[in-house]
Coordinates of C-alpha atoms in Angstrom, one line a residue:
Chain A
M157 CA 36.5 11.4 -60.6
T158 CA 37.8 14.9 -62.1
D159 CA 37.8 18.5 -60.9
A160 CA 35.0 19.6 -62.5
D161 CA 32.6 16.9 -60.8
F162 CA 30.8 17.1 -57.8
S163 CA 28.9 14.8 -54.9
L164 CA 26.3 15.2 -52.3
A165 CA 25.9 12.6 -49.6
I166 CA 22.1 12.9 -47.6
H167 CA 21.0 11.4 -43.9
G168 CA 17.0 11.4 -42.4
G169 CA 19.0 9.8 -39.4
C170 CA 19.9 6.3 -38.5
G171 CA 17.0 6.2 -36.5
V172 CA 15.1 4.3 -39.0
L173 CA 11.5 2.2 -38.0
P174 CA 12.6 -1.5 -37.4
R175 CA 11.8 -3.3 -41.0
A176 CA 9.7 -5.0 -40.0
T177 CA 7.0 -2.7 -38.8
I178 CA 7.6 0.2 -41.3
P179 CA 4.2 1.3 -42.5
A180 CA 4.8 0.9 -46.9
A181 CA 3.3 4.3 -47.0
F182 CA 5.8 6.3 -44.7
A183 CA 8.9 4.8 -46.5
A184 CA 7.1 5.8 -49.5
D185 CA 7.3 9.2 -47.7
V186 CA 10.8 9.2 -46.6
R187 CA 12.0 8.2 -50.0
A188 CA 10.5 11.0 -51.7
A189 CA 11.7 13.1 -49.2
L190 CA 14.9 11.7 -49.5
A191 CA 14.9 12.3 -53.4
A192 CA 13.9 16.0 -53.3
S193 CA 16.2 16.4 -50.7
L194 CA 19.2 15.4 -53.2
D195 CA 17.4 17.1 -56.1
A196 CA 16.9 20.6 -53.9
G197 CA 21.2 20.1 -53.5
A198 CA 22.1 18.3 -57.0
T199 CA 20.3 21.1 -59.2
I200 CA 22.5 23.7 -57.5
L201 CA 25.8 21.8 -57.5
R202 CA 24.9 20.9 -61.5
A203 CA 25.0 24.9 -62.4
G204 CA 28.5 25.1 -60.5
G205 CA 27.2 26.2 -57.4
S206 CA 28.3 26.1 -54.0
A207 CA 28.9 23.5 -51.9
L208 CA 27.6 25.6 -49.0
D209 CA 24.3 26.9 -50.4
A210 CA 24.0 22.6 -52.1
V211 CA 23.5 21.2 -48.3
E212 CA 22.2 23.9 -46.7
A213 CA 19.1 23.6 -49.7
A214 CA 19.1 19.9 -48.9
V215 CA 18.6 20.3 -45.4
V216 CA 16.1 22.8 -45.3
V217 CA 13.9 20.4 -47.6
M218 CA 14.4 17.5 -44.8
E219 CA 13.6 19.9 -42.1
D220 CA 10.5 20.9 -43.4
A221 CA 9.6 17.3 -43.9
A222 CA 7.5 15.5 -41.5
V223 CA 9.1 12.2 -41.4
F224 CA 12.5 13.6 -40.1
N225 CA 13.7 15.1 -36.8
A226 CA 14.5 18.1 -37.7
G227 CA 12.3 21.2 -38.1
H228 CA 8.7 19.9 -38.4
G229 CA 9.0 16.5 -37.3
A230 CA 10.9 17.0 -34.3
A231 CA 11.5 14.5 -31.8
F232 CA 9.6 15.7 -27.6
N233 CA 11.9 16.6 -24.9
A234 CA 10.7 15.4 -22.0
A235 CA 8.7 18.6 -21.0
G236 CA 6.7 17.5 -24.4
G237 CA 8.7 20.6 -26.1
H238 CA 10.9 21.1 -28.9
E239 CA 14.6 22.4 -28.8
L240 CA 16.3 22.0 -32.0
D241 CA 20.6 21.8 -32.1
A242 CA 22.1 22.5 -36.2
A243 CA 25.4 23.8 -37.7
I244 CA 26.6 24.2 -40.7
M245 CA 30.6 24.6 -42.1
D246 CA 32.1 25.8 -45.0
G247 CA 35.0 24.0 -45.5
R248 CA 37.0 26.4 -48.1
T249 CA 37.3 29.1 -45.1
L250 CA 37.0 26.6 -41.9
E251 CA 33.5 29.3 -41.0
A252 CA 30.7 27.9 -39.4
G253 CA 27.2 28.9 -37.9
A254 CA 25.4 26.5 -35.5
I255 CA 22.1 27.2 -33.3
A256 CA 21.3 25.0 -30.2
G257 CA 17.7 24.7 -27.9
A258 CA 16.5 26.9 -30.5
R259 CA 12.7 26.7 -29.8
A260 CA 11.3 29.0 -32.7
M261 CA 12.5 29.1 -35.6
R262 CA 11.2 27.2 -38.4
N263 CA 14.7 26.3 -40.4
P264 CA 17.8 26.5 -38.0
I265 CA 20.4 25.4 -41.2
R266 CA 19.2 29.2 -42.8
V267 CA 19.4 30.8 -39.3
C268 CA 23.3 29.0 -38.8
R269 CA 24.3 30.1 -42.5
A270 CA 23.5 33.7 -41.0
I271 CA 25.0 33.3 -37.6
M272 CA 28.2 32.0 -39.9
A273 CA 27.7 35.0 -42.1
S274 CA 27.7 37.3 -39.5
G275 CA 31.3 36.4 -38.7
D276 CA 30.9 37.7 -35.0
F277 CA 30.3 34.4 -33.0
L278 CA 29.5 31.2 -34.4
L279 CA 27.0 29.1 -31.8
L280 CA 24.0 30.5 -30.3
Q281 CA 22.0 29.1 -27.8
G282 CA 18.1 29.3 -26.5
D283 CA 15.8 32.6 -26.7
G284 CA 19.4 34.5 -28.0
A285 CA 18.8 31.9 -31.2
D286 CA 15.8 32.9 -31.8
D287 CA 15.9 36.2 -31.0
F288 CA 18.5 36.2 -34.0
A289 CA 16.5 34.7 -36.2
R290 CA 13.6 37.1 -35.3
Q291 CA 15.7 39.8 -36.0
K292 CA 17.0 38.5 -39.3
G293 CA 13.6 38.1 -40.7
F294 CA 13.7 34.1 -40.9
A295 CA 10.4 32.1 -40.9
I296 CA 8.9 32.2 -37.1
V297 CA 6.7 29.2 -36.1
P298 CA 4.9 28.3 -33.0
Q299 CA 6.3 25.4 -31.0
D300 CA 3.6 23.0 -32.3
Y301 CA 4.4 23.2 -36.0
Y302 CA 7.5 21.1 -34.9
G303 CA 5.6 18.3 -33.8
T304 CA 3.7 15.2 -34.9
E305 CA 0.8 13.0 -34.1
Q306 CA 3.6 10.1 -34.8
R307 CA 6.5 12.2 -32.7
R308 CA 4.0 12.6 -29.6
Q309 CA 3.2 8.5 -29.6
M310 CA 7.3 7.9 -29.3
L311 CA 7.2 10.4 -26.2
A312 CA 4.2 8.3 -24.9
E313 CA 6.1 5.1 -25.2
M314 CA 10.0 6.7 -24.2
K315 CA 8.3 7.9 -20.9
A316 CA 6.3 4.5 -20.8
L317 CA 10.0 2.9 -21.2
A318 CA 11.6 5.2 -18.8
A319 CA 8.9 4.7 -16.1
Q320 CA 9.9 0.9 -16.3
G321 CA 13.8 1.7 -16.3
A322 CA 13.5 -0.1 -19.9
T323 CA 15.1 2.5 -22.3
A324 CA 17.4 0.4 -23.4
R325 CA 14.4 -1.6 -24.9
A326 CA 13.9 1.7 -27.3
N327 CA 14.1 1.0 -30.7
E328 CA 16.3 3.1 -33.1
A329 CA 13.4 5.5 -34.1
Q330 CA 12.4 6.5 -30.6
K331 CA 16.2 6.8 -29.5
H332 CA 17.6 8.9 -32.8
G333 CA 17.0 11.2 -35.5
T334 CA 19.2 14.1 -37.2
V335 CA 19.1 15.2 -41.2
G336 CA 22.5 16.3 -43.0
A337 CA 24.2 16.5 -46.1
V338 CA 28.2 17.0 -46.9
A339 CA 29.2 17.6 -50.6
R340 CA 31.8 19.1 -52.9
D341 CA 31.5 21.2 -55.8
R342 CA 32.3 21.4 -59.0
H343 CA 35.5 24.0 -57.7
G344 CA 36.6 21.6 -55.3
N345 CA 34.8 23.2 -52.0
L346 CA 33.2 21.0 -49.2
A347 CA 30.0 21.5 -46.8
A348 CA 28.7 19.8 -44.1
A349 CA 25.0 20.7 -42.8
T350 CA 23.4 18.6 -39.6
S351 CA 19.9 19.6 -37.8
T352 CA 17.8 17.9 -35.1
G353 CA 15.2 17.8 -32.7
G354 CA 17.6 15.3 -30.5
Y355 CA 16.3 12.7 -29.1
T356 CA 13.1 11.7 -27.8
N357 CA 12.2 12.4 -24.4
K358 CA 15.5 14.1 -24.2
P359 CA 16.3 16.6 -20.9
V360 CA 15.4 20.3 -21.2
G361 CA 18.5 21.9 -22.3
R362 CA 20.1 18.7 -23.7
I363 CA 22.7 19.4 -26.6
G364 CA 24.1 16.7 -28.2
D365 CA 26.8 16.7 -31.8
S366 CA 25.0 17.8 -34.3
P367 CA 25.9 21.5 -33.3
I368 CA 29.6 21.0 -32.1
I369 CA 32.1 21.4 -34.5
G370 CA 34.7 18.3 -34.7
A371 CA 31.8 16.2 -33.4
G372 CA 29.0 15.7 -35.2
T373 CA 29.3 18.6 -37.8
Y374 CA 32.7 18.9 -39.7
A375 CA 33.7 20.1 -43.2
N376 CA 37.4 20.9 -44.6
N377 CA 38.5 21.0 -47.9
A378 CA 42.1 19.4 -47.2
T379 CA 40.2 16.6 -45.9
C380 CA 36.4 15.9 -45.6
A381 CA 32.9 17.3 -45.0
I382 CA 30.8 14.8 -42.2
S383 CA 27.6 15.0 -41.1
A384 CA 27.0 12.1 -38.3
T385 CA 23.9 10.5 -36.7
G386 CA 22.9 8.7 -33.5
K387 CA 24.0 9.1 -30.1
G388 CA 25.4 12.0 -29.9
E389 CA 27.2 12.2 -26.7
F390 CA 29.6 9.5 -27.9
F391 CA 30.2 11.6 -31.1
I392 CA 31.0 14.5 -28.8
R393 CA 33.4 12.3 -26.5
K394 CA 35.3 11.0 -29.6
V395 CA 35.3 14.5 -31.5
L396 CA 34.0 12.1 -34.4
A397 CA 33.8 14.3 -37.6
H398 CA 37.3 16.0 -36.9
E399 CA 39.1 12.6 -36.0
I400 CA 38.2 11.5 -39.3
S401 CA 39.3 14.4 -40.6
A402 CA 42.5 14.0 -38.8
R403 CA 43.0 10.4 -39.6
I404 CA 42.8 11.5 -43.5
A405 CA 45.2 14.0 -42.9
Y406 CA 48.0 12.9 -40.9
L407 CA 47.5 9.4 -41.3
G408 CA 47.0 8.8 -44.9
Q409 CA 43.8 7.2 -44.9
D410 CA 41.0 7.6 -46.9
L411 CA 37.9 8.8 -46.3
D412 CA 35.5 5.3 -45.8
K413 CA 38.3 3.6 -44.2
A414 CA 38.1 6.0 -41.3
A415 CA 34.7 6.9 -41.1
R416 CA 33.9 2.9 -41.4
D417 CA 36.5 2.0 -38.4
L418 CA 34.6 4.8 -36.0
V419 CA 31.4 4.1 -37.0
L420 CA 31.6 0.2 -37.9
V421 CA 34.3 -0.9 -35.0
E422 CA 35.0 1.8 -32.6
L423 CA 31.4 3.4 -31.5
P424 CA 30.0 0.0 -31.5
E425 CA 32.9 -1.1 -28.9
W426 CA 31.4 1.9 -27.2
K427 CA 27.7 0.5 -27.8
S428 CA 26.7 3.8 -29.9
G429 CA 24.3 3.4 -32.5
A430 CA 25.7 5.5 -35.4
G431 CA 26.1 6.7 -38.8
L432 CA 26.9 9.3 -40.5
V433 CA 27.6 10.4 -44.3
G434 CA 30.8 11.5 -45.8
V435 CA 32.8 13.3 -48.8
D436 CA 36.4 14.2 -49.4
R437 CA 38.4 16.2 -51.8
S438 CA 38.4 14.2 -54.6
G439 CA 34.2 13.8 -54.1
N440 CA 34.4 10.2 -52.9
V441 CA 31.7 9.5 -50.7
T442 CA 31.1 6.9 -47.5
M443 CA 27.5 6.5 -46.1
P444 CA 28.5 3.8 -43.0
Y445 CA 26.1 2.8 -40.3
N446 CA 25.4 0.1 -37.7
T447 CA 22.4 0.7 -36.8
E448 CA 19.2 -1.8 -38.6
G449 CA 19.5 1.2 -41.8
M450 CA 19.9 4.7 -42.5
Y451 CA 17.6 7.2 -44.1
R452 CA 19.9 8.6 -46.8
G453 CA 20.5 9.2 -50.8
V454 CA 23.7 9.8 -53.0
V455 CA 23.9 12.0 -55.9
T456 CA 27.2 12.8 -57.9
S457 CA 28.1 14.0 -61.2
R458 CA 28.1 10.7 -62.5
R459 CA 26.0 8.8 -60.6
P460 CA 22.4 9.6 -60.5
A461 CA 20.3 9.9 -57.7
Q462 CA 19.5 6.7 -55.3
V463 CA 17.9 6.9 -52.2
A464 CA 18.4 4.0 -49.7
I465 CA 16.6 2.9 -45.6
F466 CA 18.0 -0.3 -45.2
E467 CA 20.4 -2.8 -47.4
D468 CA 18.8 -3.2 -50.3
Chain B
M38 CA 59.4 12.8 -14.3
T39 CA 58.7 9.0 -13.4
D40 CA 55.7 7.8 -13.7
A41 CA 54.3 8.4 -10.3
D42 CA 55.1 12.5 -10.6
F43 CA 52.1 14.6 -10.6
S44 CA 51.9 17.8 -12.7
L45 CA 49.1 20.8 -12.5
A46 CA 49.0 23.8 -14.4
I47 CA 46.4 26.2 -14.4
H48 CA 44.9 29.6 -15.8
G49 CA 43.1 32.6 -15.0
G50 CA 42.6 33.5 -18.9
C51 CA 44.7 35.3 -21.7
G52 CA 43.0 38.6 -21.1
V53 CA 45.3 40.3 -18.9
L54 CA 45.0 44.0 -17.9
P55 CA 47.8 46.1 -19.5
R56 CA 51.1 45.8 -17.9
A57 CA 51.3 49.6 -18.0
T58 CA 48.2 50.4 -16.4
I59 CA 47.2 47.1 -14.1
P60 CA 47.0 47.5 -10.4
A61 CA 49.5 46.4 -8.3
A62 CA 46.8 45.8 -5.4
F63 CA 45.1 43.6 -8.5
A64 CA 47.9 41.9 -9.6
A65 CA 48.1 40.8 -6.1
D66 CA 45.1 39.4 -5.7
V67 CA 45.4 37.9 -8.8
R68 CA 48.8 36.0 -7.6
A69 CA 47.2 34.8 -4.6
A70 CA 44.0 33.6 -6.3
L71 CA 46.3 31.4 -8.6
A72 CA 48.5 30.4 -6.1
A73 CA 45.2 29.6 -4.0
S74 CA 44.1 27.3 -6.9
L75 CA 47.6 25.7 -7.6
D76 CA 47.7 24.6 -3.6
A77 CA 43.9 23.3 -4.4
G78 CA 44.8 20.9 -7.2
A79 CA 48.6 20.0 -5.6
T80 CA 47.4 19.1 -2.1
I81 CA 45.3 16.1 -4.3
L82 CA 47.5 15.5 -6.5
R83 CA 50.2 15.3 -3.4
A84 CA 48.2 12.7 -1.7
G85 CA 47.7 11.0 -4.7
G86 CA 44.0 12.1 -6.0
S87 CA 43.1 11.7 -9.3
A88 CA 43.7 14.6 -12.2
L89 CA 39.9 14.8 -12.0
D90 CA 39.5 16.0 -8.7
A91 CA 42.6 17.9 -8.8
V92 CA 41.2 20.0 -11.4
E93 CA 37.8 20.7 -10.1
A94 CA 39.1 22.2 -7.6
A95 CA 41.5 24.2 -8.9
V96 CA 38.3 25.7 -11.2
V97 CA 36.5 26.1 -8.4
V98 CA 38.8 28.8 -6.4
M99 CA 38.9 30.6 -9.5
E100 CA 35.2 30.8 -9.6
D101 CA 35.4 31.4 -6.7
A102 CA 37.9 34.3 -6.9
A103 CA 36.5 38.3 -8.0
V104 CA 39.3 38.8 -10.7
F105 CA 38.8 36.0 -12.9
N106 CA 35.7 36.2 -15.8
A107 CA 34.3 33.0 -14.3
G108 CA 31.9 32.6 -11.5
H109 CA 32.1 35.4 -9.4
G110 CA 33.5 37.8 -11.8
A111 CA 32.1 36.9 -14.6
A112 CA 31.8 39.2 -17.3
F113 CA 28.7 41.0 -18.4
N114 CA 26.8 39.7 -21.7
A115 CA 25.0 42.2 -24.1
A116 CA 22.0 42.4 -22.0
G117 CA 23.9 43.5 -18.6
G118 CA 23.6 40.0 -17.3
H119 CA 25.7 36.9 -17.1
E120 CA 26.0 33.4 -19.1
L121 CA 28.4 31.0 -18.0
D122 CA 29.9 27.9 -19.7
A123 CA 32.3 25.4 -18.4
A124 CA 33.6 22.1 -19.0
I125 CA 35.3 19.1 -17.8
M126 CA 37.0 16.1 -19.0
D127 CA 38.3 13.0 -17.7
G128 CA 41.2 12.0 -19.8
R129 CA 41.0 8.2 -18.7
T130 CA 37.5 7.2 -20.1
L131 CA 36.9 9.9 -22.4
E132 CA 33.9 11.2 -20.5
A133 CA 33.3 14.5 -19.7
G134 CA 30.1 16.9 -18.4
A135 CA 29.5 20.6 -19.4
I136 CA 27.1 23.3 -19.4
A137 CA 26.8 26.1 -21.5
G138 CA 24.2 29.4 -20.7
A139 CA 24.0 28.7 -17.3
R140 CA 23.0 32.1 -15.0
A141 CA 22.1 31.2 -11.8
M142 CA 24.4 27.9 -10.5
R143 CA 27.4 29.1 -7.9
N144 CA 30.2 26.6 -9.7
P145 CA 29.8 25.6 -13.4
I146 CA 32.9 22.7 -12.6
R147 CA 30.9 21.0 -10.0
V148 CA 27.9 20.8 -11.9
C149 CA 30.0 19.3 -14.7
R150 CA 31.2 17.1 -12.7
A151 CA 27.8 15.9 -12.2
I152 CA 26.6 16.0 -15.2
M153 CA 29.5 14.1 -16.3
A154 CA 28.9 11.7 -13.8
S155 CA 25.0 10.9 -14.6
G156 CA 26.2 9.5 -17.8
D157 CA 23.3 10.1 -20.1
F158 CA 23.7 13.5 -20.7
L159 CA 26.7 15.8 -21.7
L160 CA 25.8 19.1 -22.5
L161 CA 23.3 21.3 -21.0
Q162 CA 22.6 24.8 -21.7
G163 CA 20.5 27.8 -20.1
D164 CA 17.5 26.6 -17.9
G165 CA 18.2 23.1 -18.4
A166 CA 21.4 23.6 -16.8
D167 CA 20.2 25.5 -13.9
D168 CA 17.5 23.2 -13.2
F169 CA 20.2 20.2 -13.2
A170 CA 22.2 22.3 -10.2
R171 CA 19.0 23.2 -8.4
Q172 CA 18.1 19.1 -8.4
K173 CA 21.3 17.7 -7.3
G174 CA 21.6 20.3 -4.6
F175 CA 23.9 22.8 -5.7
A176 CA 24.6 26.0 -4.8
I177 CA 22.4 28.7 -6.6
V178 CA 23.2 32.7 -6.7
P179 CA 20.9 35.4 -7.9
Q180 CA 22.6 37.1 -11.2
D181 CA 24.2 39.5 -9.0
Y182 CA 26.1 37.3 -7.5
Y183 CA 28.4 37.0 -10.8
G184 CA 29.0 40.7 -11.2
T185 CA 31.8 43.1 -9.8
E186 CA 32.0 46.8 -10.5
Q187 CA 35.1 46.1 -12.6
R188 CA 33.2 43.9 -14.7
R189 CA 30.3 46.5 -15.1
Q190 CA 33.0 49.6 -16.2
M191 CA 34.1 46.8 -18.8
L192 CA 31.1 46.6 -20.0
A193 CA 30.5 50.1 -20.2
E194 CA 34.0 50.5 -21.9
M195 CA 32.7 47.7 -24.6
K196 CA 29.7 49.5 -25.0
A197 CA 30.7 52.6 -26.3
L198 CA 33.7 50.8 -28.0
A199 CA 30.9 49.2 -30.3
A200 CA 29.1 52.6 -30.5
Q201 CA 31.9 53.8 -32.4
G202 CA 32.7 51.1 -34.8
A203 CA 36.0 50.2 -32.3
T204 CA 35.5 47.0 -30.7
A205 CA 38.8 46.2 -32.1
R206 CA 40.8 49.0 -30.3
A207 CA 39.3 46.5 -26.8
N208 CA 41.8 45.8 -25.0
E209 CA 42.9 41.8 -23.8
A210 CA 40.6 42.1 -20.1
Q211 CA 37.6 43.5 -22.6
K212 CA 38.0 40.7 -24.5
H213 CA 39.3 37.7 -23.2
G214 CA 38.9 35.5 -19.5
T215 CA 38.7 32.8 -18.7
V216 CA 39.7 30.1 -16.2
G217 CA 41.3 26.1 -16.6
A218 CA 43.1 23.7 -15.4
V219 CA 45.0 21.0 -16.5
A220 CA 46.2 17.9 -14.7
R221 CA 48.9 14.9 -14.7
D222 CA 48.0 12.3 -11.8
R223 CA 50.5 10.1 -9.8
H224 CA 48.6 7.1 -11.5
G225 CA 48.9 8.7 -14.4
N226 CA 45.4 9.8 -15.5
L227 CA 45.3 13.5 -17.1
A228 CA 42.1 15.8 -16.9
A229 CA 40.8 18.9 -18.3
A230 CA 38.5 21.6 -16.8
T231 CA 37.1 24.8 -17.8
S232 CA 35.2 27.8 -16.6
T233 CA 34.1 31.1 -18.0
G234 CA 31.8 34.0 -18.4
G235 CA 32.3 34.5 -22.1
Y236 CA 33.4 37.9 -23.8
T237 CA 32.5 41.5 -22.0
N238 CA 28.4 42.2 -23.9
K239 CA 28.6 38.8 -25.6
P240 CA 25.2 38.5 -27.4
V241 CA 22.7 36.7 -25.2
G242 CA 23.1 33.1 -25.9
R243 CA 26.5 33.3 -27.5
I244 CA 28.9 29.8 -26.4
G245 CA 32.0 30.1 -26.5
D246 CA 35.0 27.1 -27.0
S247 CA 35.3 26.5 -23.3
P248 CA 32.3 23.9 -22.8
I249 CA 33.2 22.5 -26.5
I250 CA 35.0 18.7 -26.3
G251 CA 38.1 19.4 -28.6
A252 CA 37.9 22.8 -28.7
G253 CA 38.6 25.0 -25.4
T254 CA 38.6 21.9 -23.4
Y255 CA 40.4 18.5 -23.7
A256 CA 41.6 15.3 -22.5
N257 CA 42.8 11.9 -23.3
N258 CA 45.7 9.4 -21.8
A259 CA 46.6 9.0 -24.8
T260 CA 47.6 12.3 -25.5
C261 CA 47.3 15.1 -23.6
A262 CA 45.0 17.1 -21.5
I263 CA 44.1 21.0 -23.1
S264 CA 42.7 24.1 -21.5
A265 CA 42.5 26.8 -23.6
T266 CA 41.8 31.4 -23.5
G267 CA 41.1 33.5 -26.1
K268 CA 39.1 34.1 -29.1
G269 CA 36.7 30.6 -28.5
E270 CA 34.9 30.8 -31.7
F271 CA 38.2 29.9 -33.5
F272 CA 39.4 27.8 -31.6
I273 CA 35.7 26.0 -32.2
R274 CA 36.4 26.1 -35.8
K275 CA 39.7 24.8 -35.7
V276 CA 39.2 21.6 -33.0
L277 CA 42.1 23.4 -31.1
A278 CA 42.4 21.1 -28.2
H279 CA 41.4 17.9 -30.3
E280 CA 44.1 19.6 -33.2
I281 CA 46.5 19.4 -30.8
S282 CA 45.8 15.9 -29.1
A283 CA 45.7 14.7 -32.8
R284 CA 48.9 16.1 -33.9
I285 CA 50.6 14.1 -30.9
A286 CA 49.1 10.9 -31.6
Y287 CA 49.2 10.7 -35.2
L288 CA 52.0 13.3 -36.3
G289 CA 54.5 11.8 -32.8
Q290 CA 54.7 15.8 -32.0
D291 CA 55.5 16.6 -29.0
L292 CA 52.8 18.6 -26.9
D293 CA 54.8 22.1 -26.5
K294 CA 55.1 22.0 -29.9
A295 CA 52.3 21.3 -31.5
A296 CA 50.8 23.9 -29.0
R297 CA 53.1 26.4 -29.8
D298 CA 52.6 25.9 -33.2
L299 CA 48.9 26.6 -33.1
V300 CA 49.0 29.3 -30.5
L301 CA 51.8 31.2 -31.7
V302 CA 51.8 30.8 -35.1
E303 CA 48.3 29.7 -36.6
L304 CA 46.0 31.2 -34.9
P305 CA 47.8 34.6 -35.4
E306 CA 47.2 33.8 -39.0
W307 CA 43.5 34.2 -38.2
K308 CA 44.6 37.8 -35.6
S309 CA 42.9 35.0 -32.5
G310 CA 44.5 36.5 -29.3
A311 CA 44.9 32.6 -27.8
G312 CA 46.8 30.9 -24.8
L313 CA 46.7 27.5 -23.3
V314 CA 48.0 25.1 -20.5
G315 CA 48.6 21.7 -21.4
V316 CA 50.2 18.7 -20.0
D317 CA 51.4 15.3 -21.4
R318 CA 50.6 11.5 -20.3
S319 CA 54.4 11.8 -19.1
G320 CA 53.5 14.8 -17.6
N321 CA 55.3 17.6 -19.1
V322 CA 53.5 21.4 -19.5
T323 CA 53.2 23.7 -21.7
M324 CA 51.2 27.3 -21.5
P325 CA 51.9 29.4 -24.6
Y326 CA 50.0 32.6 -25.5
N327 CA 50.4 35.3 -28.0
T328 CA 48.8 38.0 -26.0
E329 CA 50.3 40.4 -23.3
G330 CA 50.4 38.3 -20.5
M331 CA 48.3 35.8 -19.7
Y332 CA 47.2 35.1 -15.8
R333 CA 48.5 31.3 -15.4
G334 CA 50.4 29.0 -12.6
V335 CA 52.0 25.3 -12.6
V336 CA 53.2 22.8 -9.9
T337 CA 54.7 19.5 -10.0
S338 CA 55.8 16.9 -7.8
R339 CA 59.4 18.2 -9.1
R340 CA 58.8 22.3 -9.0
P341 CA 57.6 24.3 -6.2
A342 CA 54.4 26.7 -7.2
Q343 CA 54.6 29.4 -9.4
V344 CA 52.3 31.9 -11.1
A345 CA 52.9 34.5 -13.4
I346 CA 51.0 37.7 -15.7
F347 CA 53.6 38.7 -18.3
E348 CA 57.1 37.1 -19.0
D349 CA 58.5 38.3 -16.5

């Protein structure tokens, strides 16, 4: 890599449908959406645009795609509604913006960016977040914009499993789902963005790791940018993304080593399904996951866009 | 210190009334409430109880005291209401519980403890948090339970300053206020707890650092327990409490050095009013702040309880 190279890595969550049962048409939709997301981000980066613009654009595409659990396609909570979490962070300034428990904004990551720009506050929840989106002129949608038939079916399945005390038997797609992007631009700046509907049948009001700076989302030009997916409560307890940054900064580990130690060794000890995408200051990318698969993609100035679901 | 010693440090926020104008009766009330909080926690620790029980008990006393910005005495937000944030963390297991934007629970820190015990989720916001409190049988209060005449006056002052575009002229007490406690028990376990009403005239829905694990609240037996107070957005961006933990773990710094570097050097560079209480695995305590004062107290198995407001 040279200083003028760029990198973009994205994920559509480690909550993939089981390999044995994933419909071919669904997998094709996933691959197309991942490719469109990479293209949106790479177009910006190729032209010398900012990592921040690139991760926002990449995430917007995945929020709008029905196949991912974020924006349109968000998971249903226990009350049959949708509450969205998201965050964006600028590795150059360590500025960030985030929303939690939002119920009406169409594109949470755009609103996060506007919150970051506002400067005064960083994280808004509930009606306060949606009112901010309204005041700033962002697209507002009814709750049923988020739901899809597939997600409604997952809610019914999860409620049935919960009634049997058997939520442990849920598949990864029923439990997880998030989208995220990390980038390093041609100027050496890093950024991270994450957006999610949380897990299916989550309690009303539950906030996961995605909007928590240092847990599911983090970017710092001195170290790395991270966007995580999986059982968020564990990531909050590990302060996952900042922990990776700290091991790079203070132990001299490289990004891949730090990320793999957490995702492939330490989080499995807690029985936590987990995955992440990360990029370091030199543009090196890592995409570890400990689940059956992770919807993901990567493109750099030296490597054509590639998308994947399983180890294929 | 020996392995069987205990330590407890508390703060009632770095948003103190200016030394020149603080009423003597108010200062006396603050000192009495700090002493009662220390006593509640130390009674548990002296008898061999857990750090977790001690920080919860110490914070409950401060939530109930009208002089601090948490529970009764919480700051008014821009809509003239109250939204509370809080978190508790167990350094032994890295388990945690937190609430954000709660509007009806009397003692947020008790509810955080119950969320932690529930195991499944970690952070609840808004009605979901209050509904959880109701279901678990915790005391529910009307919004006007939180407000005090002093806090209402601060709201009027902040709105007047905001109308003049002069919020920078607000005093520390108008801007900040939080309560928190950290402890090391006789068994070597650490815990941290933080509770706040946020800042006066905050936007509806704004979440600060207090309920963010790794930002305003963090505990890890391997390193330290931290509870912070001040401009929370900066602490989230710095991942303040976990940053201190990481410098201890990976740079071999002692708690006091790590905490002072952040509070007295790095946060002032961001013009962030800040303070914190911290305790390390050996029971050493630190209480740095960069504001005019910080309501605070400390007691250990070898040192009688002491409370302070300024450098006195």
